[in-house]
């Protein structure tokens, strides 16, 4: 089999960029605090992008249409993702999410290269170009990019103070179930829990040294790209 030389000399052309609001207008403005664990990460943009081969039927326009039609209803179940991240107006400086349905971002782009020409072992010079910049206060930016081979990518871009790695995976799975069911969220899909009372500290505060055993220190040397066995940031949330 002939080897394929990776192509790094390319860029994504933005075709459209718009805000998509949740369709349920009965949801009132409210402020959601972030969990005590997510506060540790502070303002940190994170993402997950999915790569799809050319669909056996239909065109890329149909993929875009599915996002345009489905996101408003989907955001009803994940309303904070249509909000904005801001700092608390107290002296604590803790980030919160203002849920006023300002809208999640939907970006459509196109790249003039084949998916197979990308260097999947190099996040910086190749794959990172798929992920387009977005505002630090944006809770969700969905970026759909078509490629010359007919395949496409979907980058789910958010912020760690709103969604951690597990929640981001659940979000993508929920979208898949939502679209397959024709625009409804199946009962089996895990719903987010916005009850922040479970994060309230003990009163009076208490701490046991045994709590340390429940956490694993984050070590960048353990984040390994399984495709190349090299240390890389490609495996990140």
GROMACS .gro file of C-alpha atoms in nm:
model
  237
    1UNK     CA    1   0.000   0.000   0.000
    2UNK     CA    2   0.139   0.339  -0.096
    3UNK     CA    3   0.192   0.581   0.188
    4UNK     CA    4  -0.004   0.904   0.198
    5UNK     CA    5   0.187   1.220   0.276
    6UNK     CA    6   0.015   1.436   0.533
    7UNK     CA    7  -0.093   1.780   0.414
    8UNK     CA    8  -0.053   2.066   0.660
    9UNK     CA    9  -0.080   2.357   0.414
   10UNK     CA   10  -0.455   2.415   0.431
   11UNK     CA   11  -0.716   2.611   0.621
   12UNK     CA   12  -1.090   2.609   0.689
   13UNK     CA   13  -1.301   2.865   0.507
   14UNK     CA   14  -1.596   2.981   0.717
   15UNK     CA   15  -1.913   2.959   0.509
   16UNK     CA   16  -2.156   3.076   0.778
   17UNK     CA   17  -2.161   3.161   1.146
   18UNK     CA   18  -2.483   3.209   1.340
   19UNK     CA   19  -2.635   3.188   1.687
   20UNK     CA   20  -2.894   2.920   1.757
   21UNK     CA   21  -3.129   2.975   2.050
   22UNK     CA   22  -3.331   2.720   2.243
   23UNK     CA   23  -3.685   2.702   2.111
   24UNK     CA   24  -3.858   2.685   2.452
   25UNK     CA   25  -3.934   3.048   2.532
   26UNK     CA   26  -4.091   2.956   2.866
   27UNK     CA   27  -3.750   2.892   3.024
   28UNK     CA   28  -3.681   3.197   3.238
   29UNK     CA   29  -3.350   3.375   3.283
   30UNK     CA   30  -3.142   3.223   3.560
   31UNK     CA   31  -2.782   3.188   3.669
   32UNK     CA   32  -2.614   2.849   3.703
   33UNK     CA   33  -2.312   2.815   3.928
   34UNK     CA   34  -2.036   2.578   3.827
   35UNK     CA   35  -1.935   2.279   4.037
   36UNK     CA   36  -1.656   2.298   4.290
   37UNK     CA   37  -1.452   2.059   4.077
   38UNK     CA   38  -1.491   2.263   3.759
   39UNK     CA   39  -1.384   2.578   3.941
   40UNK     CA   40  -1.037   2.423   3.967
   41UNK     CA   41  -0.999   2.432   3.588
   42UNK     CA   42  -1.126   2.790   3.565
   43UNK     CA   43  -1.174   2.936   3.215
   44UNK     CA   44  -1.039   2.668   2.984
   45UNK     CA   45  -1.171   2.605   2.635
   46UNK     CA   46  -1.209   2.237   2.557
   47UNK     CA   47  -1.339   2.042   2.262
   48UNK     CA   48  -1.418   1.709   2.106
   49UNK     CA   49  -1.428   1.661   1.732
   50UNK     CA   50  -1.576   1.369   1.547
   51UNK     CA   51  -1.469   1.255   1.199
   52UNK     CA   52  -1.723   1.109   0.955
   53UNK     CA   53  -1.673   0.946   0.617
   54UNK     CA   54  -1.882   1.055   0.320
   55UNK     CA   55  -2.246   0.967   0.391
   56UNK     CA   56  -2.378   0.679   0.178
   57UNK     CA   57  -2.681   0.892   0.095
   58UNK     CA   58  -2.741   1.265   0.110
   59UNK     CA   59  -2.510   1.562   0.088
   60UNK     CA   60  -2.327   1.784   0.334
   61UNK     CA   61  -2.611   2.035   0.309
   62UNK     CA   62  -2.837   1.774   0.470
   63UNK     CA   63  -2.596   1.746   0.763
   64UNK     CA   64  -2.600   2.122   0.812
   65UNK     CA   65  -2.979   2.128   0.783
   66UNK     CA   66  -3.004   1.864   1.056
   67UNK     CA   67  -2.808   2.086   1.295
   68UNK     CA   68  -3.005   2.396   1.202
   69UNK     CA   69  -3.336   2.217   1.253
   70UNK     CA   70  -3.244   2.012   1.560
   71UNK     CA   71  -3.026   2.237   1.776
   72UNK     CA   72  -3.309   2.467   1.898
   73UNK     CA   73  -3.502   2.175   2.048
   74UNK     CA   74  -3.186   2.000   2.164
   75UNK     CA   75  -3.078   2.308   2.359
   76UNK     CA   76  -3.401   2.296   2.557
   77UNK     CA   77  -3.252   1.997   2.739
   78UNK     CA   78  -2.908   2.158   2.776
   79UNK     CA   79  -3.016   2.518   2.830
   80UNK     CA   80  -2.694   2.649   2.994
   81UNK     CA   81  -2.510   2.575   2.668
   82UNK     CA   82  -2.715   2.852   2.509
   83UNK     CA   83  -2.593   3.094   2.778
   84UNK     CA   84  -2.277   3.289   2.845
   85UNK     CA   85  -1.992   3.243   3.092
   86UNK     CA   86  -1.919   3.539   3.317
   87UNK     CA   87  -1.748   3.612   3.644
   88UNK     CA   88  -1.960   3.637   3.957
   89UNK     CA   89  -2.027   3.998   4.051
   90UNK     CA   90  -1.898   3.936   4.401
   91UNK     CA   91  -1.538   3.956   4.515
   92UNK     CA   92  -1.504   3.578   4.482
   93UNK     CA   93  -1.436   3.596   4.109
   94UNK     CA   94  -1.596   3.257   4.056
   95UNK     CA   95  -1.731   3.195   3.702
   96UNK     CA   96  -2.105   3.141   3.653
   97UNK     CA   97  -2.327   3.078   3.353
   98UNK     CA   98  -2.590   3.339   3.266
   99UNK     CA   99  -2.874   3.143   3.107
  100UNK     CA  100  -3.062   3.404   2.906
  101UNK     CA  101  -3.077   3.205   2.582
  102UNK     CA  102  -2.818   3.421   2.410
  103UNK     CA  103  -2.761   3.130   2.173
  104UNK     CA  104  -2.507   2.859   2.102
  105UNK     CA  105  -2.283   2.913   1.801
  106UNK     CA  106  -2.321   2.708   1.483
  107UNK     CA  107  -2.031   2.740   1.240
  108UNK     CA  108  -2.024   2.585   0.893
  109UNK     CA  109  -1.694   2.563   0.710
  110UNK     CA  110  -1.521   2.386   0.427
  111UNK     CA  111  -1.168   2.258   0.376
  112UNK     CA  112  -1.023   2.189   0.032
  113UNK     CA  113  -0.831   1.879   0.134
  114UNK     CA  114  -0.911   1.511   0.180
  115UNK     CA  115  -0.966   1.373   0.528
  116UNK     CA  116  -0.705   1.105   0.461
  117UNK     CA  117  -0.442   1.372   0.395
  118UNK     CA  118  -0.454   1.501   0.752
  119UNK     CA  119  -0.181   1.414   0.998
  120UNK     CA  120  -0.378   1.250   1.277
  121UNK     CA  121  -0.068   1.223   1.489
  122UNK     CA  122   0.002   1.597   1.501
  123UNK     CA  123  -0.256   1.808   1.678
  124UNK     CA  124  -0.093   2.145   1.624
  125UNK     CA  125   0.000   2.169   1.255
  126UNK     CA  126  -0.291   1.966   1.123
  127UNK     CA  127  -0.593   1.868   1.330
  128UNK     CA  128  -0.609   2.187   1.533
  129UNK     CA  129  -0.690   2.380   1.216
  130UNK     CA  130  -1.033   2.216   1.212
  131UNK     CA  131  -1.123   2.381   1.542
  132UNK     CA  132  -1.210   2.745   1.475
  133UNK     CA  133  -1.166   3.018   1.738
  134UNK     CA  134  -1.468   3.122   1.944
  135UNK     CA  135  -1.538   3.365   2.227
  136UNK     CA  136  -1.423   3.276   2.578
  137UNK     CA  137  -1.770   3.350   2.712
  138UNK     CA  138  -1.934   3.110   2.465
  139UNK     CA  139  -2.078   2.802   2.633
  140UNK     CA  140  -2.106   2.599   2.311
  141UNK     CA  141  -1.974   2.634   1.958
  142UNK     CA  142  -2.070   2.355   1.717
  143UNK     CA  143  -1.842   2.361   1.413
  144UNK     CA  144  -1.931   2.149   1.108
  145UNK     CA  145  -1.664   2.132   0.835
  146UNK     CA  146  -1.684   1.956   0.498
  147UNK     CA  147  -1.382   1.807   0.319
  148UNK     CA  148  -1.299   1.749  -0.047
  149UNK     CA  149  -1.358   1.374  -0.015
  150UNK     CA  150  -1.719   1.424   0.092
  151UNK     CA  151  -1.646   1.344   0.455
  152UNK     CA  152  -1.692   1.597   0.733
  153UNK     CA  153  -1.605   1.674   1.093
  154UNK     CA  154  -1.810   1.805   1.382
  155UNK     CA  155  -1.622   1.989   1.655
  156UNK     CA  156  -1.809   2.035   1.983
  157UNK     CA  157  -1.632   2.326   2.151
  158UNK     CA  158  -1.717   2.447   2.500
  159UNK     CA  159  -1.556   2.546   2.829
  160UNK     CA  160  -1.442   2.326   3.114
  161UNK     CA  161  -1.632   2.527   3.374
  162UNK     CA  162  -1.954   2.419   3.199
  163UNK     CA  163  -1.876   2.069   3.071
  164UNK     CA  164  -1.607   1.821   3.171
  165UNK     CA  165  -1.483   1.531   2.960
  166UNK     CA  166  -1.749   1.283   3.070
  167UNK     CA  167  -2.030   1.534   3.020
  168UNK     CA  168  -1.898   1.630   2.677
  169UNK     CA  169  -1.903   1.266   2.569
  170UNK     CA  170  -2.258   1.235   2.702
  171UNK     CA  171  -2.358   1.549   2.511
  172UNK     CA  172  -2.237   1.409   2.179
  173UNK     CA  173  -2.407   1.075   2.248
  174UNK     CA  174  -2.729   1.258   2.337
  175UNK     CA  175  -2.719   1.448   2.007
  176UNK     CA  176  -2.676   1.124   1.816
  177UNK     CA  177  -2.975   0.968   1.994
  178UNK     CA  178  -3.174   1.289   1.945
  179UNK     CA  179  -3.124   1.296   1.568
  180UNK     CA  180  -3.181   0.924   1.524
  181UNK     CA  181  -3.514   0.949   1.708
  182UNK     CA  182  -3.636   1.226   1.482
  183UNK     CA  183  -3.594   1.520   1.716
  184UNK     CA  184  -3.685   1.381   2.057
  185UNK     CA  185  -3.455   1.286   2.341
  186UNK     CA  186  -3.510   0.917   2.427
  187UNK     CA  187  -3.590   0.834   2.788
  188UNK     CA  188  -3.279   0.619   2.813
  189UNK     CA  189  -3.051   0.919   2.749
  190UNK     CA  190  -2.895   1.063   3.062
  191UNK     CA  191  -3.025   1.411   3.138
  192UNK     CA  192  -2.809   1.681   3.296
  193UNK     CA  193  -2.870   1.768   3.661
  194UNK     CA  194  -2.872   2.139   3.735
  195UNK     CA  195  -2.934   2.102   4.109
  196UNK     CA  196  -2.634   2.275   4.263
  197UNK     CA  197  -2.736   2.200   4.623
  198UNK     CA  198  -2.531   1.880   4.614
  199UNK     CA  199  -2.216   2.092   4.573
  200UNK     CA  200  -2.271   2.293   4.888
  201UNK     CA  201  -1.988   2.251   5.142
  202UNK     CA  202  -2.043   2.079   5.472
  203UNK     CA  203  -2.134   2.298   5.763
  204UNK     CA  204  -1.916   2.303   5.956
  205UNK     CA  205  -1.649   2.220   5.698
  206UNK     CA  206  -1.478   1.885   5.736
  207UNK     CA  207  -1.198   1.715   5.552
  208UNK     CA  208  -1.031   1.377   5.579
  209UNK     CA  209  -0.689   1.294   5.444
  210UNK     CA  210  -0.841   0.978   5.292
  211UNK     CA  211  -1.001   1.205   5.028
  212UNK     CA  212  -0.664   1.230   4.854
  213UNK     CA  213  -0.691   0.867   4.749
  214UNK     CA  214  -1.003   0.946   4.544
  215UNK     CA  215  -0.814   1.173   4.302
  216UNK     CA  216  -0.539   1.107   4.051
  217UNK     CA  217  -0.295   1.394   3.987
  218UNK     CA  218  -0.308   1.528   3.632
  219UNK     CA  219   0.018   1.445   3.459
  220UNK     CA  220   0.067   1.563   3.099
  221UNK     CA  221   0.313   1.277   3.047
  222UNK     CA  222   0.020   1.033   3.077
  223UNK     CA  223  -0.173   1.194   2.791
  224UNK     CA  224  -0.054   0.976   2.506
  225UNK     CA  225  -0.174   0.970   2.146
  226UNK     CA  226  -0.274   0.607   2.099
  227UNK     CA  227  -0.241   0.643   1.720
  228UNK     CA  228   0.131   0.709   1.733
  229UNK     CA  229   0.226   0.621   2.092
  230UNK     CA  230   0.381   0.967   2.111
  231UNK     CA  231   0.306   1.224   2.376
  232UNK     CA  232   0.051   1.457   2.225
  233UNK     CA  233  -0.240   1.685   2.311
  234UNK     CA  234  -0.459   1.510   2.055
  235UNK     CA  235  -0.628   1.311   2.330
  236UNK     CA  236  -0.788   1.587   2.525
  237UNK     CA  237  -1.136   1.699   2.621
   0.00000   0.00000   0.00000
